[in-house]
């Protein structure tokens, strides 16, 4: 099943509950929440208290993307805040196995993320334990960047891995995805689409519905 996970990084932070409702009305079932610490990436965004507050107003699947150093320090906070998926960067920690175990022990789903410069083989030791692999098609930190199409080769590698091993996990893409290039993502085997600016600029509900139409083709 293909999934749209709109990124609230591109929404109006003063109206996050409304931002969640708008994409839900367009058919989205997930919400992508970017957490940045100003160290691992050069930006600061949302923390666990915001996730907890938003959880009260939305039934969407919270797809929480931790772009922070040593995410193992904050896993419990984001679990308690109401995250459904917690995705962390392989480059940001030496405790990947511990994080995976802790998230699963709490009954939540866990994903592992790759920056553009990181080879896909870096996450191969964990592919039999994660629920999702997130491929960044921009350098993480800021929205509105241009899509790096060469990163789709990582998705093709993951598709072949799944066929070879019988393992099952989501393949997610994040960065510069829009209505013009989303089909190329789907053709590469990606089934979870993160879109920020392409959803939250203009008619948000209609933009989400346009993505959902393509994802349902």
PDB file of C-alpha atoms in Angstrom:
ATOM      1  CA  UNK A   1       0.000   0.000   0.000  1.00  0.00           C
ATOM      2  CA  UNK A   2       1.275   3.461  -0.914  1.00  0.00           C
ATOM      3  CA  UNK A   3       1.202   6.072   1.844  1.00  0.00           C
ATOM      4  CA  UNK A   4       1.360   9.865   1.856  1.00  0.00           C
ATOM      5  CA  UNK A   5       3.104  11.327   4.909  1.00  0.00           C
ATOM      6  CA  UNK A   6       2.881  15.134   4.612  1.00  0.00           C
ATOM      7  CA  UNK A   7       5.664  16.967   6.407  1.00  0.00           C
ATOM      8  CA  UNK A   8       4.529  19.641   8.838  1.00  0.00           C
ATOM      9  CA  UNK A   9       7.978  21.214   8.548  1.00  0.00           C
ATOM     10  CA  UNK A  10       6.374  23.211   5.727  1.00  0.00           C
ATOM     11  CA  UNK A  11       3.190  24.047   7.653  1.00  0.00           C
ATOM     12  CA  UNK A  12       2.357  27.134   9.706  1.00  0.00           C
ATOM     13  CA  UNK A  13       3.728  26.249  13.149  1.00  0.00           C
ATOM     14  CA  UNK A  14       1.105  28.448  14.796  1.00  0.00           C
ATOM     15  CA  UNK A  15      -1.651  26.182  13.440  1.00  0.00           C
ATOM     16  CA  UNK A  16      -0.276  22.638  13.559  1.00  0.00           C
ATOM     17  CA  UNK A  17      -3.552  20.982  14.568  1.00  0.00           C
ATOM     18  CA  UNK A  18      -5.283  22.619  11.628  1.00  0.00           C
ATOM     19  CA  UNK A  19      -2.388  21.614   9.376  1.00  0.00           C
ATOM     20  CA  UNK A  20      -2.922  17.994  10.379  1.00  0.00           C
ATOM     21  CA  UNK A  21      -6.661  18.235   9.743  1.00  0.00           C
ATOM     22  CA  UNK A  22      -6.180  19.723   6.282  1.00  0.00           C
ATOM     23  CA  UNK A  23      -4.097  16.811   5.008  1.00  0.00           C
ATOM     24  CA  UNK A  24      -6.397  14.297   6.682  1.00  0.00           C
ATOM     25  CA  UNK A  25      -9.306  15.810   4.754  1.00  0.00           C
ATOM     26  CA  UNK A  26      -7.281  15.245   1.590  1.00  0.00           C
ATOM     27  CA  UNK A  27      -6.967  11.543   2.378  1.00  0.00           C
ATOM     28  CA  UNK A  28      -3.582  11.349   4.116  1.00  0.00           C
ATOM     29  CA  UNK A  29      -3.324   8.817   6.954  1.00  0.00           C
ATOM     30  CA  UNK A  30       0.169   9.676   8.170  1.00  0.00           C
ATOM     31  CA  UNK A  31       1.872  12.883   9.307  1.00  0.00           C
ATOM     32  CA  UNK A  32       5.630  13.356   9.027  1.00  0.00           C
ATOM     33  CA  UNK A  33       7.136  15.265  11.953  1.00  0.00           C
ATOM     34  CA  UNK A  34      10.715  16.474  11.520  1.00  0.00           C
ATOM     35  CA  UNK A  35      12.723  16.851  14.727  1.00  0.00           C
ATOM     36  CA  UNK A  36      15.995  18.769  14.374  1.00  0.00           C
ATOM     37  CA  UNK A  37      18.471  19.727  17.078  1.00  0.00           C
ATOM     38  CA  UNK A  38      20.761  22.301  15.450  1.00  0.00           C
ATOM     39  CA  UNK A  39      23.723  19.915  15.776  1.00  0.00           C
ATOM     40  CA  UNK A  40      23.153  16.904  13.545  1.00  0.00           C
ATOM     41  CA  UNK A  41      21.499  19.236  11.034  1.00  0.00           C
ATOM     42  CA  UNK A  42      21.760  23.047  10.803  1.00  0.00           C
ATOM     43  CA  UNK A  43      18.212  23.806  11.899  1.00  0.00           C
ATOM     44  CA  UNK A  44      16.052  23.586  15.023  1.00  0.00           C
ATOM     45  CA  UNK A  45      12.404  22.560  14.775  1.00  0.00           C
ATOM     46  CA  UNK A  46      10.043  20.596  17.004  1.00  0.00           C
ATOM     47  CA  UNK A  47      10.515  18.545  20.158  1.00  0.00           C
ATOM     48  CA  UNK A  48       8.605  15.917  22.088  1.00  0.00           C
ATOM     49  CA  UNK A  49       6.327  18.449  23.880  1.00  0.00           C
ATOM     50  CA  UNK A  50       4.965  19.609  20.511  1.00  0.00           C
ATOM     51  CA  UNK A  51       4.370  16.023  19.413  1.00  0.00           C
ATOM     52  CA  UNK A  52       2.551  15.364  22.689  1.00  0.00           C
ATOM     53  CA  UNK A  53       0.369  18.448  22.273  1.00  0.00           C
ATOM     54  CA  UNK A  54      -0.479  17.647  18.665  1.00  0.00           C
ATOM     55  CA  UNK A  55      -1.309  14.055  19.552  1.00  0.00           C
ATOM     56  CA  UNK A  56      -4.383  15.302  21.429  1.00  0.00           C
ATOM     57  CA  UNK A  57      -5.849  16.733  18.223  1.00  0.00           C
ATOM     58  CA  UNK A  58      -4.981  14.185  15.554  1.00  0.00           C
ATOM     59  CA  UNK A  59      -5.536  10.492  14.924  1.00  0.00           C
ATOM     60  CA  UNK A  60      -3.057  10.397  12.047  1.00  0.00           C
ATOM     61  CA  UNK A  61      -0.105   8.015  12.214  1.00  0.00           C
ATOM     62  CA  UNK A  62       2.746  10.118  13.600  1.00  0.00           C
ATOM     63  CA  UNK A  63       5.830   9.425  11.496  1.00  0.00           C
ATOM     64  CA  UNK A  64       8.512  11.076  13.640  1.00  0.00           C
ATOM     65  CA  UNK A  65      11.868  11.649  11.953  1.00  0.00           C
ATOM     66  CA  UNK A  66      14.671  12.283  14.460  1.00  0.00           C
ATOM     67  CA  UNK A  67      17.441  14.350  12.891  1.00  0.00           C
ATOM     68  CA  UNK A  68      19.320  14.628  16.166  1.00  0.00           C
ATOM     69  CA  UNK A  69      22.617  13.472  17.610  1.00  0.00           C
ATOM     70  CA  UNK A  70      22.494  10.494  19.966  1.00  0.00           C
ATOM     71  CA  UNK A  71      18.755   9.891  19.520  1.00  0.00           C
ATOM     72  CA  UNK A  72      18.922   7.144  22.138  1.00  0.00           C
ATOM     73  CA  UNK A  73      18.826   9.941  24.747  1.00  0.00           C
ATOM     74  CA  UNK A  74      15.323  10.994  23.687  1.00  0.00           C
ATOM     75  CA  UNK A  75      13.627   7.814  22.461  1.00  0.00           C
ATOM     76  CA  UNK A  76      11.543   7.414  25.620  1.00  0.00           C
ATOM     77  CA  UNK A  77      10.318  11.026  25.378  1.00  0.00           C
ATOM     78  CA  UNK A  78       9.078  10.586  21.828  1.00  0.00           C
ATOM     79  CA  UNK A  79       7.461   7.256  22.635  1.00  0.00           C
ATOM     80  CA  UNK A  80       5.629   8.843  25.556  1.00  0.00           C
ATOM     81  CA  UNK A  81       4.598  11.786  23.370  1.00  0.00           C
ATOM     82  CA  UNK A  82       2.561   9.528  21.102  1.00  0.00           C
ATOM     83  CA  UNK A  83       4.821   8.711  18.161  1.00  0.00           C
ATOM     84  CA  UNK A  84       3.780   5.733  16.044  1.00  0.00           C
ATOM     85  CA  UNK A  85       6.925   5.453  13.919  1.00  0.00           C
ATOM     86  CA  UNK A  86      10.280   6.688  15.192  1.00  0.00           C
ATOM     87  CA  UNK A  87      12.945   6.998  12.529  1.00  0.00           C
ATOM     88  CA  UNK A  88      16.575   7.797  13.360  1.00  0.00           C
ATOM     89  CA  UNK A  89      19.712   8.399  11.311  1.00  0.00           C
ATOM     90  CA  UNK A  90      22.336   5.695  11.065  1.00  0.00           C
ATOM     91  CA  UNK A  91      24.958   8.496  10.994  1.00  0.00           C
ATOM     92  CA  UNK A  92      23.830   9.995  14.308  1.00  0.00           C
ATOM     93  CA  UNK A  93      24.394   7.124  16.730  1.00  0.00           C
ATOM     94  CA  UNK A  94      26.484   4.131  17.701  1.00  0.00           C
ATOM     95  CA  UNK A  95      23.487   2.547  19.425  1.00  0.00           C
ATOM     96  CA  UNK A  96      21.311   1.602  16.455  1.00  0.00           C
ATOM     97  CA  UNK A  97      20.543  -1.868  17.767  1.00  0.00           C
ATOM     98  CA  UNK A  98      19.605  -0.550  21.189  1.00  0.00           C
ATOM     99  CA  UNK A  99      17.257   2.035  19.665  1.00  0.00           C
ATOM    100  CA  UNK A 100      15.520  -0.561  17.526  1.00  0.00           C
ATOM    101  CA  UNK A 101      14.988  -2.826  20.533  1.00  0.00           C
ATOM    102  CA  UNK A 102      13.689  -0.032  22.762  1.00  0.00           C
ATOM    103  CA  UNK A 103      11.193   1.237  20.223  1.00  0.00           C
ATOM    104  CA  UNK A 104       9.888  -2.261  19.550  1.00  0.00           C
ATOM    105  CA  UNK A 105       9.711  -3.037  23.268  1.00  0.00           C
ATOM    106  CA  UNK A 106       7.377  -0.049  23.617  1.00  0.00           C
ATOM    107  CA  UNK A 107       5.103  -1.456  20.920  1.00  0.00           C
ATOM    108  CA  UNK A 108       6.042   1.170  18.343  1.00  0.00           C
ATOM    109  CA  UNK A 109       7.487   0.947  14.821  1.00  0.00           C
ATOM    110  CA  UNK A 110      11.070   1.927  14.064  1.00  0.00           C
ATOM    111  CA  UNK A 111      12.785   3.189  10.938  1.00  0.00           C
ATOM    112  CA  UNK A 112      16.367   3.888   9.984  1.00  0.00           C
ATOM    113  CA  UNK A 113      17.439   6.793   7.806  1.00  0.00           C
ATOM    114  CA  UNK A 114      20.206   7.516   5.295  1.00  0.00           C
ATOM    115  CA  UNK A 115      21.607  10.914   4.340  1.00  0.00           C
ATOM    116  CA  UNK A 116      22.400  11.309   0.616  1.00  0.00           C
ATOM    117  CA  UNK A 117      26.121  10.717   1.119  1.00  0.00           C
ATOM    118  CA  UNK A 118      25.674   7.514   3.111  1.00  0.00           C
ATOM    119  CA  UNK A 119      25.756   4.249   1.155  1.00  0.00           C
ATOM    120  CA  UNK A 120      22.717   2.036   1.511  1.00  0.00           C
ATOM    121  CA  UNK A 121      24.936  -0.808   2.680  1.00  0.00           C
ATOM    122  CA  UNK A 122      25.370   1.074   5.981  1.00  0.00           C
ATOM    123  CA  UNK A 123      21.885   0.000   7.081  1.00  0.00           C
ATOM    124  CA  UNK A 124      22.026  -3.544   5.719  1.00  0.00           C
ATOM    125  CA  UNK A 125      22.917  -5.101   9.117  1.00  0.00           C
ATOM    126  CA  UNK A 126      19.609  -3.782  10.506  1.00  0.00           C
ATOM    127  CA  UNK A 127      17.230  -4.490   7.638  1.00  0.00           C
ATOM    128  CA  UNK A 128      15.867  -7.645   9.228  1.00  0.00           C
ATOM    129  CA  UNK A 129      14.886  -5.667  12.347  1.00  0.00           C
ATOM    130  CA  UNK A 130      13.381  -2.383  11.153  1.00  0.00           C
ATOM    131  CA  UNK A 131       9.889  -1.516   9.951  1.00  0.00           C
ATOM    132  CA  UNK A 132      10.980   1.198   7.543  1.00  0.00           C
ATOM    133  CA  UNK A 133      14.004   2.617   5.734  1.00  0.00           C
ATOM    134  CA  UNK A 134      13.917   6.351   4.967  1.00  0.00           C
ATOM    135  CA  UNK A 135      15.968   7.588   2.010  1.00  0.00           C
ATOM    136  CA  UNK A 136      16.790  11.287   2.082  1.00  0.00           C
ATOM    137  CA  UNK A 137      16.695  12.855  -1.372  1.00  0.00           C
ATOM    138  CA  UNK A 138      17.970  16.202  -0.053  1.00  0.00           C
ATOM    139  CA  UNK A 139      20.516  17.104   2.595  1.00  0.00           C
ATOM    140  CA  UNK A 140      18.490  17.086   5.837  1.00  0.00           C
ATOM    141  CA  UNK A 141      17.877  20.365   7.585  1.00  0.00           C
ATOM    142  CA  UNK A 142      15.626  22.597   5.526  1.00  0.00           C
ATOM    143  CA  UNK A 143      12.565  22.163   3.342  1.00  0.00           C
ATOM    144  CA  UNK A 144      12.221  23.333  -0.242  1.00  0.00           C
ATOM    145  CA  UNK A 145      15.433  21.760  -1.603  1.00  0.00           C
ATOM    146  CA  UNK A 146      15.808  20.160  -5.032  1.00  0.00           C
ATOM    147  CA  UNK A 147      15.153  16.422  -5.399  1.00  0.00           C
ATOM    148  CA  UNK A 148      18.251  14.201  -5.845  1.00  0.00           C
ATOM    149  CA  UNK A 149      17.064  11.545  -8.257  1.00  0.00           C
ATOM    150  CA  UNK A 150      20.254   9.480  -8.009  1.00  0.00           C
ATOM    151  CA  UNK A 151      19.198   8.515  -4.473  1.00  0.00           C
ATOM    152  CA  UNK A 152      16.450   6.317  -5.944  1.00  0.00           C
ATOM    153  CA  UNK A 153      19.135   3.702  -6.622  1.00  0.00           C
ATOM    154  CA  UNK A 154      19.068   3.024  -2.875  1.00  0.00           C
ATOM    155  CA  UNK A 155      15.379   2.167  -3.115  1.00  0.00           C
ATOM    156  CA  UNK A 156      16.078  -0.254  -5.950  1.00  0.00           C
ATOM    157  CA  UNK A 157      18.729  -1.946  -3.806  1.00  0.00           C
ATOM    158  CA  UNK A 158      16.227  -2.279  -0.949  1.00  0.00           C
ATOM    159  CA  UNK A 159      13.579  -3.723  -3.239  1.00  0.00           C
ATOM    160  CA  UNK A 160      16.019  -6.390  -4.381  1.00  0.00           C
ATOM    161  CA  UNK A 161      16.986  -7.102  -0.769  1.00  0.00           C
ATOM    162  CA  UNK A 162      13.340  -7.634   0.132  1.00  0.00           C
ATOM    163  CA  UNK A 163      12.853  -9.999  -2.807  1.00  0.00           C
ATOM    164  CA  UNK A 164      16.016 -11.923  -1.963  1.00  0.00           C
ATOM    165  CA  UNK A 165      15.359 -12.314   1.750  1.00  0.00           C
ATOM    166  CA  UNK A 166      11.578 -12.217   2.055  1.00  0.00           C
ATOM    167  CA  UNK A 167      11.849  -9.421   4.620  1.00  0.00           C
ATOM    168  CA  UNK A 168       9.127  -6.810   4.641  1.00  0.00           C
ATOM    169  CA  UNK A 169       9.528  -3.143   5.519  1.00  0.00           C
ATOM    170  CA  UNK A 170       8.369   0.220   4.197  1.00  0.00           C
ATOM    171  CA  UNK A 171      10.638   2.219   1.918  1.00  0.00           C
ATOM    172  CA  UNK A 172      10.156   5.941   2.503  1.00  0.00           C
ATOM    173  CA  UNK A 173      11.487   8.953   0.595  1.00  0.00           C
ATOM    174  CA  UNK A 174      11.876  12.483   1.950  1.00  0.00           C
ATOM    175  CA  UNK A 175      13.105  15.606   0.215  1.00  0.00           C
ATOM    176  CA  UNK A 176      11.975  17.603  -2.788  1.00  0.00           C
ATOM    177  CA  UNK A 177       9.163  15.226  -3.725  1.00  0.00           C
ATOM    178  CA  UNK A 178       6.360  16.816  -5.741  1.00  0.00           C
ATOM    179  CA  UNK A 179       3.574  15.877  -8.115  1.00  0.00           C
ATOM    180  CA  UNK A 180       5.987  15.869 -11.062  1.00  0.00           C
ATOM    181  CA  UNK A 181       8.501  13.375  -9.662  1.00  0.00           C
ATOM    182  CA  UNK A 182       6.428  11.245  -7.283  1.00  0.00           C
ATOM    183  CA  UNK A 183       5.715   8.610  -9.939  1.00  0.00           C
ATOM    184  CA  UNK A 184       9.463   8.040 -10.363  1.00  0.00           C
ATOM    185  CA  UNK A 185       9.672   7.371  -6.635  1.00  0.00           C
ATOM    186  CA  UNK A 186       6.863   4.832  -6.844  1.00  0.00           C
ATOM    187  CA  UNK A 187       8.448   3.167  -9.874  1.00  0.00           C
ATOM    188  CA  UNK A 188      11.674   2.730  -7.865  1.00  0.00           C
ATOM    189  CA  UNK A 189       9.748   0.759  -5.234  1.00  0.00           C
ATOM    190  CA  UNK A 190       9.135   3.455  -2.650  1.00  0.00           C
ATOM    191  CA  UNK A 191       5.753   3.177  -0.922  1.00  0.00           C
ATOM    192  CA  UNK A 192       5.833   5.986   1.675  1.00  0.00           C
ATOM    193  CA  UNK A 193       6.006   9.490   0.233  1.00  0.00           C
ATOM    194  CA  UNK A 194       6.982  12.459   2.378  1.00  0.00           C
ATOM    195  CA  UNK A 195       6.046  15.795   0.815  1.00  0.00           C
ATOM    196  CA  UNK A 196       6.290  19.146   2.538  1.00  0.00           C
ATOM    197  CA  UNK A 197       6.295  22.224   0.358  1.00  0.00           C
ATOM    198  CA  UNK A 198       4.371  20.419  -2.394  1.00  0.00           C
ATOM    199  CA  UNK A 199       1.509  19.814   0.051  1.00  0.00           C
ATOM    200  CA  UNK A 200       1.557  22.862   2.316  1.00  0.00           C
ATOM    201  CA  UNK A 201       1.838  25.572  -0.331  1.00  0.00           C
ATOM    202  CA  UNK A 202      -1.526  26.631  -1.745  1.00  0.00           C
ATOM    203  CA  UNK A 203      -4.656  24.536  -1.276  1.00  0.00           C
ATOM    204  CA  UNK A 204      -3.382  22.004   1.253  1.00  0.00           C
ATOM    205  CA  UNK A 205      -6.334  19.610   1.160  1.00  0.00           C
ATOM    206  CA  UNK A 206      -6.421  19.595  -2.648  1.00  0.00           C
ATOM    207  CA  UNK A 207      -2.660  19.063  -2.847  1.00  0.00           C
ATOM    208  CA  UNK A 208      -2.927  16.072  -0.511  1.00  0.00           C
ATOM    209  CA  UNK A 209      -5.814  14.696  -2.568  1.00  0.00           C
ATOM    210  CA  UNK A 210      -3.764  15.079  -5.770  1.00  0.00           C
ATOM    211  CA  UNK A 211      -0.938  13.054  -4.230  1.00  0.00           C
ATOM    212  CA  UNK A 212      -3.393  10.426  -2.985  1.00  0.00           C
ATOM    213  CA  UNK A 213      -4.838  10.061  -6.487  1.00  0.00           C
ATOM    214  CA  UNK A 214      -1.401   9.289  -7.923  1.00  0.00           C
ATOM    215  CA  UNK A 215      -0.531   6.962  -5.057  1.00  0.00           C
ATOM    216  CA  UNK A 216      -3.729   5.036  -5.721  1.00  0.00           C
ATOM    217  CA  UNK A 217      -3.129   4.575  -9.448  1.00  0.00           C
TER     218      UNK A 217
END
